[in-house]
mmCIF file of C-alpha atoms in Angstrom:
data_model
loop_
_atom_site.group_PDB
_atom_site.id
_atom_site.type_symbol
_atom_site.label_atom_id
_atom_site.label_comp_id
_atom_site.label_asym_id
_atom_site.label_seq_id
_atom_site.Cartn_x
_atom_site.Cartn_y
_atom_site.Cartn_z
ATOM 1 C CA MET A 80 6.292 -27.959 -13.564
ATOM 2 C CA TYR A 81 6.770 -25.550 -16.430
ATOM 3 C CA ASN A 82 9.035 -22.497 -16.434
ATOM 4 C CA PHE A 83 6.870 -19.526 -17.327
ATOM 5 C CA LYS A 84 9.563 -16.946 -16.811
ATOM 6 C CA SER A 85 11.128 -17.412 -20.198
ATOM 7 C CA PRO A 86 9.780 -17.690 -23.817
ATOM 8 C CA GLU A 87 11.558 -21.118 -24.142
ATOM 9 C CA GLY A 88 9.616 -22.300 -20.994
ATOM 10 C CA VAL A 89 6.369 -21.132 -22.520
ATOM 11 C CA LEU A 90 7.197 -22.775 -25.740
ATOM 12 C CA VAL A 91 7.408 -26.083 -24.056
ATOM 13 C CA TYR A 92 4.302 -25.625 -21.966
ATOM 14 C CA LEU A 93 2.219 -24.717 -25.079
ATOM 15 C CA LYS A 94 2.993 -28.071 -26.535
ATOM 16 C CA SER A 95 0.652 -29.522 -23.984
ATOM 17 C CA THR A 96 -2.370 -27.257 -25.071
ATOM 18 C CA ARG A 97 -4.198 -26.668 -28.381
ATOM 19 C CA PHE A 98 -2.231 -23.380 -28.895
ATOM 20 C CA VAL A 99 1.082 -25.012 -30.117
ATOM 21 C CA ALA A 100 3.533 -22.149 -30.783
ATOM 22 C CA ALA A 101 5.961 -21.375 -33.670
ATOM 23 C CA ASN A 102 7.372 -18.388 -31.635
ATOM 24 C CA VAL A 103 7.002 -16.867 -28.219
ATOM 25 C CA GLN A 104 7.785 -13.250 -27.538
ATOM 26 C CA LEU A 105 7.884 -11.689 -23.993
ATOM 27 C CA LEU A 106 5.788 -8.436 -23.974
ATOM 28 C CA SER A 107 7.003 -5.368 -22.104
ATOM 29 C CA GLY A 108 4.906 -3.510 -19.649
ATOM 30 C CA GLY A 109 3.548 -6.163 -17.261
ATOM 31 C CA SER A 110 4.666 -5.810 -13.731
ATOM 32 C CA SER A 111 2.148 -8.054 -12.163
ATOM 33 C CA ALA A 112 2.101 -11.062 -14.554
ATOM 34 C CA PHE A 113 4.245 -12.727 -17.250
ATOM 35 C CA ILE A 114 2.764 -11.661 -20.681
ATOM 36 C CA TYR A 115 3.674 -13.305 -23.988
ATOM 37 C CA ARG A 116 2.700 -12.914 -27.668
ATOM 38 C CA VAL A 117 2.377 -16.363 -29.229
ATOM 39 C CA VAL A 118 2.728 -16.960 -32.877
ATOM 40 C CA LEU A 119 0.602 -20.226 -33.582
ATOM 41 C CA LYS A 120 1.961 -23.039 -35.709
ATOM 42 C CA SER A 121 -1.646 -23.352 -37.086
ATOM 43 C CA PRO A 122 -4.140 -20.465 -37.282
ATOM 44 C CA LEU A 123 -7.303 -20.617 -35.056
ATOM 45 C CA GLU A 124 -10.740 -21.311 -36.463
ATOM 46 C CA THR A 125 -11.295 -17.596 -36.621
ATOM 47 C CA GLY A 126 -8.135 -17.059 -38.738
ATOM 48 C CA ASP A 127 -6.048 -15.512 -36.014
ATOM 49 C CA LYS A 128 -2.432 -16.410 -36.339
ATOM 50 C CA SER A 129 -1.307 -15.190 -32.841
ATOM 51 C CA ILE A 130 -2.648 -14.840 -29.405
ATOM 52 C CA VAL A 131 -1.527 -13.362 -26.009
ATOM 53 C CA ILE A 132 -1.213 -15.283 -22.905
ATOM 54 C CA LYS A 133 -0.979 -13.974 -19.369
ATOM 55 C CA HIS A 134 0.487 -16.159 -16.606
ATOM 56 C CA PHE A 135 0.208 -15.473 -12.934
ATOM 57 C CA GLU A 136 2.497 -16.434 -10.003
ATOM 58 C CA GLY A 137 2.046 -15.988 -6.311
ATOM 59 C CA TYR A 138 4.127 -12.772 -6.681
ATOM 60 C CA PRO A 139 4.280 -9.729 -8.999
ATOM 61 C CA SER A 140 6.468 -10.584 -11.992
ATOM 62 C CA ALA A 141 8.511 -7.468 -11.341
ATOM 63 C CA TYR A 142 9.192 -8.122 -7.651
ATOM 64 C CA GLU A 143 9.261 -11.675 -6.602
ATOM 65 C CA PRO A 144 10.027 -11.085 -2.884
ATOM 66 C CA MET A 145 6.372 -9.738 -2.638
ATOM 67 C CA LYS A 146 3.553 -12.189 -2.059
ATOM 68 C CA TRP A 147 0.476 -11.726 -4.002
ATOM 69 C CA GLY A 148 -2.464 -14.228 -4.100
ATOM 70 C CA VAL A 149 -2.547 -16.071 -7.437
ATOM 71 C CA GLU A 150 -6.451 -15.999 -7.329
ATOM 72 C CA ARG A 151 -6.131 -12.588 -9.046
ATOM 73 C CA ALA A 152 -5.815 -14.620 -12.280
ATOM 74 C CA ASP A 153 -9.278 -16.209 -11.557
ATOM 75 C CA HIS A 154 -10.509 -12.562 -10.908
ATOM 76 C CA GLU A 155 -9.325 -11.303 -14.311
ATOM 77 C CA TYR A 156 -10.630 -14.259 -16.236
ATOM 78 C CA GLU A 157 -14.060 -13.936 -14.747
ATOM 79 C CA ALA A 158 -14.071 -10.113 -15.411
ATOM 80 C CA LEU A 159 -12.878 -10.581 -18.918
ATOM 81 C CA SER A 160 -15.336 -13.195 -19.634
ATOM 82 C CA ALA A 161 -18.268 -11.225 -18.231
ATOM 83 C CA VAL A 162 -17.471 -7.999 -20.092
ATOM 84 C CA ALA A 163 -16.916 -10.008 -23.445
ATOM 85 C CA THR A 164 -20.422 -11.116 -23.249
ATOM 86 C CA SER A 165 -21.970 -7.919 -21.753
ATOM 87 C CA GLY A 166 -22.752 -6.041 -25.095
ATOM 88 C CA LEU A 167 -20.620 -3.121 -23.816
ATOM 89 C CA PHE A 168 -18.283 -3.204 -26.818
ATOM 90 C CA GLY A 169 -18.339 -4.757 -30.309
ATOM 91 C CA SER A 170 -15.935 -5.137 -33.158
ATOM 92 C CA ASP A 171 -16.700 -1.596 -34.360
ATOM 93 C CA SER A 172 -16.489 0.075 -30.889
ATOM 94 C CA MET A 173 -13.835 2.597 -30.222
ATOM 95 C CA VAL A 174 -13.117 1.088 -26.773
ATOM 96 C CA GLN A 175 -12.136 -2.547 -26.802
ATOM 97 C CA LEU A 176 -10.946 -5.252 -24.431
ATOM 98 C CA PRO A 177 -9.135 -8.516 -25.051
ATOM 99 C CA ARG A 178 -11.480 -11.439 -25.312
ATOM 100 C CA PRO A 179 -10.549 -14.456 -23.237
ATOM 101 C CA LEU A 180 -10.196 -17.712 -25.293
ATOM 102 C CA GLU A 181 -9.380 -20.260 -22.522
ATOM 103 C CA TYR A 182 -8.118 -20.539 -18.907
ATOM 104 C CA ASP A 183 -5.855 -23.020 -17.623
ATOM 105 C CA GLN A 184 -6.644 -22.762 -13.816
ATOM 106 C CA GLU A 185 -3.994 -25.361 -12.750
ATOM 107 C CA THR A 186 -1.238 -23.057 -13.980
ATOM 108 C CA HIS A 187 -3.192 -19.690 -13.722
ATOM 109 C CA THR A 188 -2.745 -18.913 -17.431
ATOM 110 C CA ILE A 189 -5.241 -16.924 -19.387
ATOM 111 C CA PHE A 190 -5.301 -17.236 -23.247
ATOM 112 C CA MET A 191 -6.687 -14.220 -24.922
ATOM 113 C CA THR A 192 -7.074 -12.482 -28.331
ATOM 114 C CA ASP A 193 -4.012 -10.550 -29.567
ATOM 115 C CA LEU A 194 -4.735 -6.914 -29.890
ATOM 116 C CA GLY A 195 -1.783 -6.454 -32.130
ATOM 117 C CA PRO A 196 0.980 -3.783 -31.956
ATOM 118 C CA LEU A 197 -0.271 -0.683 -30.182
ATOM 119 C CA LEU A 198 0.919 2.416 -28.567
ATOM 120 C CA PRO A 199 0.705 3.113 -24.896
ATOM 121 C CA VAL A 200 -1.093 6.327 -23.999
ATOM 122 C CA VAL A 201 1.522 6.862 -21.348
ATOM 123 C CA GLN A 202 4.309 6.775 -23.836
ATOM 124 C CA ILE A 203 2.537 9.277 -26.130
ATOM 125 C CA LEU A 204 2.018 11.562 -23.302
ATOM 126 C CA GLN A 205 5.594 11.227 -21.943
ATOM 127 C CA GLN A 206 7.127 12.069 -25.229
ATOM 128 C CA GLY A 207 5.135 15.314 -25.390
ATOM 129 C CA HIS A 208 4.050 15.153 -28.950
ATOM 130 C CA SER A 209 3.210 18.639 -30.072
ATOM 131 C CA ASN A 210 2.031 17.426 -33.495
ATOM 132 C CA LEU A 211 0.141 14.129 -33.344
ATOM 133 C CA THR A 212 -1.055 14.346 -36.815
ATOM 134 C CA GLU A 213 -2.358 10.748 -36.926
ATOM 135 C CA PHE A 214 -4.737 11.582 -33.944
ATOM 136 C CA GLY A 215 -5.505 15.056 -35.081
ATOM 137 C CA GLY A 216 -3.111 16.730 -32.589
ATOM 138 C CA ILE A 217 -2.422 16.466 -28.926
ATOM 139 C CA HIS A 218 -5.579 18.252 -27.880
ATOM 140 C CA LYS A 219 -7.859 16.191 -30.096
ATOM 141 C CA PHE A 220 -6.078 13.125 -28.811
ATOM 142 C CA ALA A 221 -6.756 14.155 -25.107
ATOM 143 C CA GLU A 222 -10.404 14.952 -25.797
ATOM 144 C CA THR A 223 -11.098 11.746 -27.829
ATOM 145 C CA VAL A 224 -9.425 9.385 -25.381
ATOM 146 C CA GLY A 225 -10.706 11.068 -22.306
ATOM 147 C CA TRP A 226 -14.290 11.027 -23.637
ATOM 148 C CA ALA A 227 -14.071 7.483 -24.682
ATOM 149 C CA LEU A 228 -12.611 6.299 -21.462
ATOM 150 C CA GLY A 229 -15.288 8.193 -19.318
ATOM 151 C CA ASP A 230 -18.103 6.827 -21.494
ATOM 152 C CA PHE A 231 -16.903 3.266 -21.225
ATOM 153 C CA VAL A 232 -16.274 3.210 -17.411
ATOM 154 C CA GLY A 233 -19.623 4.794 -17.028
ATOM 155 C CA ARG A 234 -21.448 2.215 -19.172
ATOM 156 C CA PHE A 235 -19.512 -0.490 -17.404
ATOM 157 C CA HIS A 236 -20.434 0.709 -13.917
ATOM 158 C CA HIS A 237 -24.086 1.053 -14.907
ATOM 159 C CA TRP A 238 -24.166 -2.406 -16.392
ATOM 160 C CA SER A 239 -22.505 -3.985 -13.430
ATOM 161 C CA ALA A 240 -24.947 -2.294 -10.955
ATOM 162 C CA LEU A 241 -27.872 -4.067 -12.579
ATOM 163 C CA PRO A 242 -29.719 -6.628 -10.278
ATOM 164 C CA GLU A 243 -28.838 -9.460 -12.563
ATOM 165 C CA GLN A 244 -25.087 -8.886 -11.971
ATOM 166 C CA ALA A 245 -25.407 -9.240 -8.291
ATOM 167 C CA ALA A 246 -24.034 -12.872 -8.469
ATOM 168 C CA LEU A 247 -21.050 -11.545 -10.504
ATOM 169 C CA ARG A 248 -20.312 -8.914 -7.828
ATOM 170 C CA ALA A 249 -20.580 -11.436 -5.116
ATOM 171 C CA TYR A 250 -18.060 -13.733 -6.769
ATOM 172 C CA PHE A 251 -15.320 -10.981 -6.377
ATOM 173 C CA ALA A 252 -15.960 -11.039 -2.604
ATOM 174 C CA LEU A 253 -14.741 -14.629 -2.188
ATOM 175 C CA ASN A 254 -10.982 -13.734 -1.958
ATOM 176 C CA PRO A 255 -10.680 -10.888 0.538
ATOM 177 C CA SER A 256 -6.929 -11.325 0.648
ATOM 178 C CA VAL A 257 -6.493 -10.381 -3.051
ATOM 179 C CA ILE A 258 -8.774 -7.379 -2.599
ATOM 180 C CA ARG A 259 -6.700 -6.243 0.535
ATOM 181 C CA GLN A 260 -3.447 -6.511 -1.343
ATOM 182 C CA SER A 261 -4.698 -4.524 -4.159
ATOM 183 C CA VAL A 262 -6.016 -1.739 -1.901
ATOM 184 C CA ASP A 263 -2.840 -1.852 0.145
ATOM 185 C CA ILE A 264 -0.690 -0.732 -2.737
ATOM 186 C CA HIS A 265 -2.506 2.565 -2.812
ATOM 187 C CA HIS A 266 -2.176 3.134 0.839
ATOM 188 C CA LEU A 267 1.414 2.125 0.808
ATOM 189 C CA CYS A 268 2.241 4.796 -1.776
ATOM 190 C CA LEU A 269 0.200 7.405 0.172
ATOM 191 C CA ASN A 270 2.183 6.875 3.346
ATOM 192 C CA LEU A 271 5.522 6.725 1.494
ATOM 193 C CA THR A 272 4.727 10.148 -0.126
ATOM 194 C CA ALA A 273 3.554 11.656 3.197
ATOM 195 C CA ASP A 274 6.786 10.924 4.755
ATOM 196 C CA ARG A 275 8.886 11.706 1.853
ATOM 197 C CA PHE A 276 7.442 15.193 1.587
ATOM 198 C CA GLN A 277 6.795 15.564 5.394
ATOM 199 C CA ILE A 278 3.143 16.335 4.844
ATOM 200 C CA ARG A 279 1.479 13.552 7.126
ATOM 201 C CA GLU A 280 -1.409 14.735 9.110
ATOM 202 C CA THR A 281 -2.948 13.274 12.239
ATOM 203 C CA TRP A 282 -6.111 11.980 10.505
ATOM 204 C CA MET A 283 -4.356 9.978 7.857
ATOM 205 C CA ASP A 284 -4.194 6.627 9.708
ATOM 206 C CA ASP A 285 -7.789 6.669 10.541
ATOM 207 C CA LEU A 286 -8.747 7.439 6.972
ATOM 208 C CA VAL A 287 -6.592 4.732 5.646
ATOM 209 C CA ALA A 288 -8.116 2.266 8.238
ATOM 210 C CA LYS A 289 -11.580 3.159 7.163
ATOM 211 C CA GLU A 290 -10.730 2.772 3.429
ATOM 212 C CA GLN A 291 -9.290 -0.560 4.015
ATOM 213 C CA GLN A 292 -12.463 -1.739 5.839
ATOM 214 C CA GLU A 293 -14.762 -0.322 3.141
ATOM 215 C CA ALA A 294 -12.663 -1.993 0.414
ATOM 216 C CA LEU A 295 -14.393 -5.213 1.386
ATOM 217 C CA THR A 296 -17.794 -3.865 0.990
ATOM 218 C CA ASP A 297 -19.901 -4.181 -2.205
ATOM 219 C CA GLY A 298 -20.451 -0.584 -3.085
ATOM 220 C CA GLY A 299 -22.899 -1.419 -5.772
ATOM 221 C CA VAL A 300 -20.728 -1.740 -8.983
ATOM 222 C CA LEU A 301 -17.903 -3.936 -10.343
ATOM 223 C CA VAL A 302 -14.748 -1.699 -10.597
ATOM 224 C CA MET A 303 -11.817 -2.374 -12.765
ATOM 225 C CA GLY A 304 -9.539 -1.707 -9.734
ATOM 226 C CA ASP A 305 -6.523 -0.552 -11.696
ATOM 227 C CA CYS A 306 -8.180 2.091 -13.892
ATOM 228 C CA SER A 307 -5.133 4.006 -14.768
ATOM 229 C CA LEU A 308 -3.589 5.202 -18.080
ATOM 230 C CA HIS A 309 -0.705 2.807 -17.859
ATOM 231 C CA ASN A 310 -3.306 0.164 -18.766
ATOM 232 C CA VAL A 311 -4.614 1.907 -21.852
ATOM 233 C CA LEU A 312 -3.250 1.374 -25.395
ATOM 234 C CA VAL A 313 -4.390 2.980 -28.756
ATOM 235 C CA SER A 314 -4.109 2.544 -32.329
ATOM 236 C CA PRO A 315 -4.294 5.399 -34.697
ATOM 237 C CA PRO A 316 -7.268 5.983 -37.096
ATOM 238 C CA SER A 317 -6.918 4.383 -40.509
ATOM 239 C CA GLU A 318 -8.984 4.585 -43.778
ATOM 240 C CA GLY A 319 -12.467 3.651 -42.938
ATOM 241 C CA ARG A 320 -11.825 3.118 -39.094
ATOM 242 C CA ASP A 321 -11.644 5.428 -36.085
ATOM 243 C CA MET A 322 -9.036 5.428 -33.343
ATOM 244 C CA ARG A 323 -9.122 2.272 -31.204
ATOM 245 C CA ILE A 324 -8.655 2.371 -27.506
ATOM 246 C CA TYR A 325 -7.814 -0.786 -25.591
ATOM 247 C CA LEU A 326 -8.207 -1.396 -21.813
ATOM 248 C CA THR A 327 -5.910 -4.344 -20.957
ATOM 249 C CA ASP A 328 -5.892 -5.139 -17.173
ATOM 250 C CA LEU A 329 -8.783 -6.378 -15.041
ATOM 251 C CA GLU A 330 -6.929 -8.459 -12.481
ATOM 252 C CA MET A 331 -7.794 -6.076 -9.757
ATOM 253 C CA ALA A 332 -11.502 -6.173 -10.553
ATOM 254 C CA ARG A 333 -13.812 -6.284 -7.367
ATOM 255 C CA ALA A 334 -17.270 -5.080 -6.170
ATOM 256 C CA SER A 335 -16.700 -1.759 -4.642
ATOM 257 C CA TYR A 336 -17.767 1.975 -5.067
ATOM 258 C CA PRO A 337 -17.560 3.574 -8.609
ATOM 259 C CA GLU A 338 -15.486 6.432 -7.143
ATOM 260 C CA VAL A 339 -12.569 3.901 -6.888
ATOM 261 C CA ASP A 340 -12.180 3.754 -10.713
ATOM 262 C CA ILE A 341 -12.829 7.374 -11.528
ATOM 263 C CA GLY A 342 -10.697 8.574 -8.683
ATOM 264 C CA GLU A 343 -7.677 6.645 -9.750
ATOM 265 C CA LEU A 344 -8.245 7.551 -13.390
ATOM 266 C CA THR A 345 -8.513 11.184 -12.599
ATOM 267 C CA ALA A 346 -5.336 11.252 -10.418
ATOM 268 C CA MET A 347 -3.242 9.301 -12.995
ATOM 269 C CA THR A 348 -4.321 11.628 -15.689
ATOM 270 C CA VAL A 349 -3.575 14.715 -13.652
ATOM 271 C CA SER A 350 -0.160 13.348 -12.765
ATOM 272 C CA ILE A 351 1.201 12.513 -16.207
ATOM 273 C CA THR A 352 -0.208 15.446 -17.815
ATOM 274 C CA ARG A 353 0.851 17.999 -15.351
ATOM 275 C CA LEU A 354 4.355 16.558 -15.550
ATOM 276 C CA TYR A 355 4.509 16.139 -19.337
ATOM 277 C CA SER A 356 1.805 17.855 -21.202
ATOM 278 C CA PRO A 357 0.274 20.541 -18.814
ATOM 279 C CA SER A 358 -1.637 22.164 -21.667
ATOM 280 C CA ILE A 359 -4.079 19.243 -21.923
ATOM 281 C CA GLU A 360 -4.489 18.528 -18.279
ATOM 282 C CA ARG A 361 -8.031 20.195 -17.874
ATOM 283 C CA LEU A 362 -9.179 19.140 -21.246
ATOM 284 C CA PHE A 363 -8.408 15.452 -20.652
ATOM 285 C CA VAL A 364 -9.901 15.345 -17.057
ATOM 286 C CA ALA A 365 -12.951 17.331 -18.109
ATOM 287 C CA SER A 366 -13.543 15.021 -21.124
ATOM 288 C CA VAL A 367 -13.379 11.990 -18.713
ATOM 289 C CA HIS A 368 -15.694 13.470 -16.166
ATOM 290 C CA LYS A 369 -18.392 14.896 -18.703
ATOM 291 C CA ALA A 370 -18.628 11.472 -20.510
ATOM 292 C CA TYR A 371 -18.869 9.680 -17.280
ATOM 293 C CA HIS A 372 -21.461 12.071 -15.703
ATOM 294 C CA ARG A 373 -23.858 11.112 -18.492
ATOM 295 C CA HIS A 374 -24.211 7.765 -16.963
ATOM 296 C CA ARG A 375 -23.850 8.060 -13.097
ATOM 297 C CA ASP A 376 -23.730 10.351 -10.172
ATOM 298 C CA LEU A 377 -20.897 10.189 -7.770
ATOM 299 C CA ASP A 378 -20.465 10.802 -4.086
ATOM 300 C CA SER A 379 -18.395 13.990 -3.667
ATOM 301 C CA ARG A 380 -16.552 12.883 -0.364
ATOM 302 C CA ARG A 381 -15.783 9.412 -1.834
ATOM 303 C CA MET A 382 -14.592 11.147 -5.108
ATOM 304 C CA ALA A 383 -12.141 13.477 -3.118
ATOM 305 C CA ILE A 384 -10.755 10.654 -1.044
ATOM 306 C CA ALA A 385 -10.158 8.221 -3.963
ATOM 307 C CA THR A 386 -8.544 11.077 -6.144
ATOM 308 C CA GLY A 387 -6.715 12.545 -3.196
ATOM 309 C CA ILE A 388 -5.092 9.152 -2.091
ATOM 310 C CA ASP A 389 -3.933 8.350 -5.717
ATOM 311 C CA LEU A 390 -2.671 11.899 -6.375
ATOM 312 C CA MET A 391 -0.545 11.843 -3.199
ATOM 313 C CA GLY A 392 0.505 8.277 -3.629
ATOM 314 C CA LEU A 393 0.545 6.504 -6.997
ATOM 315 C CA GLY A 394 0.724 9.856 -8.852
ATOM 316 C CA THR A 395 4.109 10.726 -7.318
ATOM 317 C CA VAL A 396 5.717 7.252 -7.589
ATOM 318 C CA ALA A 397 4.367 6.071 -11.011
ATOM 319 C CA PRO A 398 7.055 5.031 -13.613
ATOM 320 C CA TRP A 399 6.531 8.354 -15.439
ATOM 321 C CA ALA A 400 7.148 10.293 -12.092
ATOM 322 C CA ARG A 401 10.730 8.728 -11.827
ATOM 323 C CA ASP A 402 13.630 11.403 -12.033
ATOM 324 C CA GLN A 403 11.080 14.313 -12.129
ATOM 325 C CA ASP A 404 11.720 17.526 -10.240
ATOM 326 C CA GLU A 405 10.901 17.074 -6.513
ATOM 327 C CA THR A 406 9.202 20.379 -6.436
ATOM 328 C CA LYS A 407 6.688 19.331 -9.135
ATOM 329 C CA LEU A 408 6.036 16.034 -7.390
ATOM 330 C CA LYS A 409 5.427 17.743 -4.027
ATOM 331 C CA GLU A 410 3.043 20.007 -5.863
ATOM 332 C CA LEU A 411 1.139 17.013 -7.066
ATOM 333 C CA ALA A 412 1.116 15.602 -3.598
ATOM 334 C CA LEU A 413 -0.254 18.754 -2.153
ATOM 335 C CA THR A 414 -3.226 18.919 -4.663
ATOM 336 C CA GLY A 415 -4.150 15.541 -3.498
ATOM 337 C CA LEU A 416 -3.703 16.450 0.185
ATOM 338 C CA GLU A 417 -6.022 19.347 -0.341
ATOM 339 C CA LEU A 418 -8.787 17.017 -1.617
ATOM 340 C CA LEU A 419 -8.353 14.741 1.339
ATOM 341 C CA ARG A 420 -8.521 17.646 3.748
ATOM 342 C CA LEU A 421 -11.845 18.759 2.123
ATOM 343 C CA SER A 422 -13.184 15.283 2.552
ATOM 344 C CA VAL A 423 -12.251 14.987 6.098
ATOM 345 C CA LYS A 424 -13.824 18.337 6.873
ATOM 346 C CA GLY A 425 -17.017 17.171 4.969
ATOM 347 C CA ASP A 426 -16.800 20.406 2.796
ATOM 348 C CA GLU A 427 -18.856 19.031 -0.057
ATOM 349 C CA ASN A 428 -19.403 22.369 -1.734
ATOM 350 C CA SER A 429 -15.733 23.045 -2.086
ATOM 351 C CA ILE A 430 -15.154 19.545 -3.367
ATOM 352 C CA ARG A 431 -17.914 20.223 -5.983
ATOM 353 C CA ARG A 432 -16.183 23.541 -7.105
ATOM 354 C CA ASN A 433 -12.800 21.985 -7.159
ATOM 355 C CA ALA A 434 -11.168 22.768 -10.518
ATOM 356 C CA THR A 435 -10.198 19.191 -10.998
ATOM 357 C CA LEU A 436 -13.645 17.408 -10.081
ATOM 358 C CA LYS A 437 -16.183 20.138 -10.782
ATOM 359 C CA HIS A 438 -17.366 18.561 -14.076
ATOM 360 C CA LEU A 439 -18.528 15.449 -12.260
ATOM 361 C CA PHE A 440 -21.034 17.573 -10.357
ATOM 362 C CA LEU A 441 -22.411 20.078 -12.838
ATOM 363 C CA PRO A 442 -26.153 19.820 -13.583
ATOM 364 C CA ARG A 443 -27.048 17.817 -16.553
ATOM 365 C CA SER A 444 -28.164 19.695 -19.508
#
């Protein structure tokens, strides 16, 4: 077997493929899979001189003791292939996804187009740029990225809900263990935070059990499953070309309810902006929601649950939350807890008026 844990091992593996490499570079940022940029000895027919490969093992690349079904590689390849031919984006679109070139199912390795050197949105927000001149300033950046993400996810959900995509949605139900593991991460983080800040409530176990059961249900759309800012990269505008925004991770794709994606995206946006760039929190979130709302309606209780779980959980343990003030993190957790309380009470009016979620439920003009 080949050693995919090192560039040297990948270099040897690539000699057995049509993508013979001159150089292999490990890319940072991947915690689930091993990701490499490959400089090719000979350009592709398209003229591309480099590609990116993503290799999966039966565990996250960042934590080998944890087991995770390698079938998630199949999920990502199927999702990328479907989206690449969906018409949801083209070469001139602001939002882009990598296009799959080939899949080696035996080694669980995806070959895809190289998006080039890009800036992670998380890095931009963490550095707290007050003068992002390339992007028109931090407020323009937040508004543009938020609107583009909300619009794309809305169109993605609309497309995946069409009757002709029923077979695609059904495919993602074939590996329930992969789905459970993806969902369990969210609930694990929720429970850790509830204990950390001593804010556990009696109804939480029942809520989590119900969510775990519903995770195996086709909620009518294909969701990205890890719809978070840490999977968003950007390149600044250049002469004759607008900013480009790249979504890079679909390995947790599954058939579910649309609130799963928008809830996580909302929670992660609130988390990082409140901790690093509080002046843009409402603008960023409102831009996402206004753009999404043009395409679909959402269930208010489901939205409060999805957002609340990830604000309490992932939002307080994300990489950008490390070494942050405990008081700020507890405030984030309490924001999520309040949404969960409203959902448990069935108080839809208060959810729809909630400052974070209200733009999803305003009348369309």
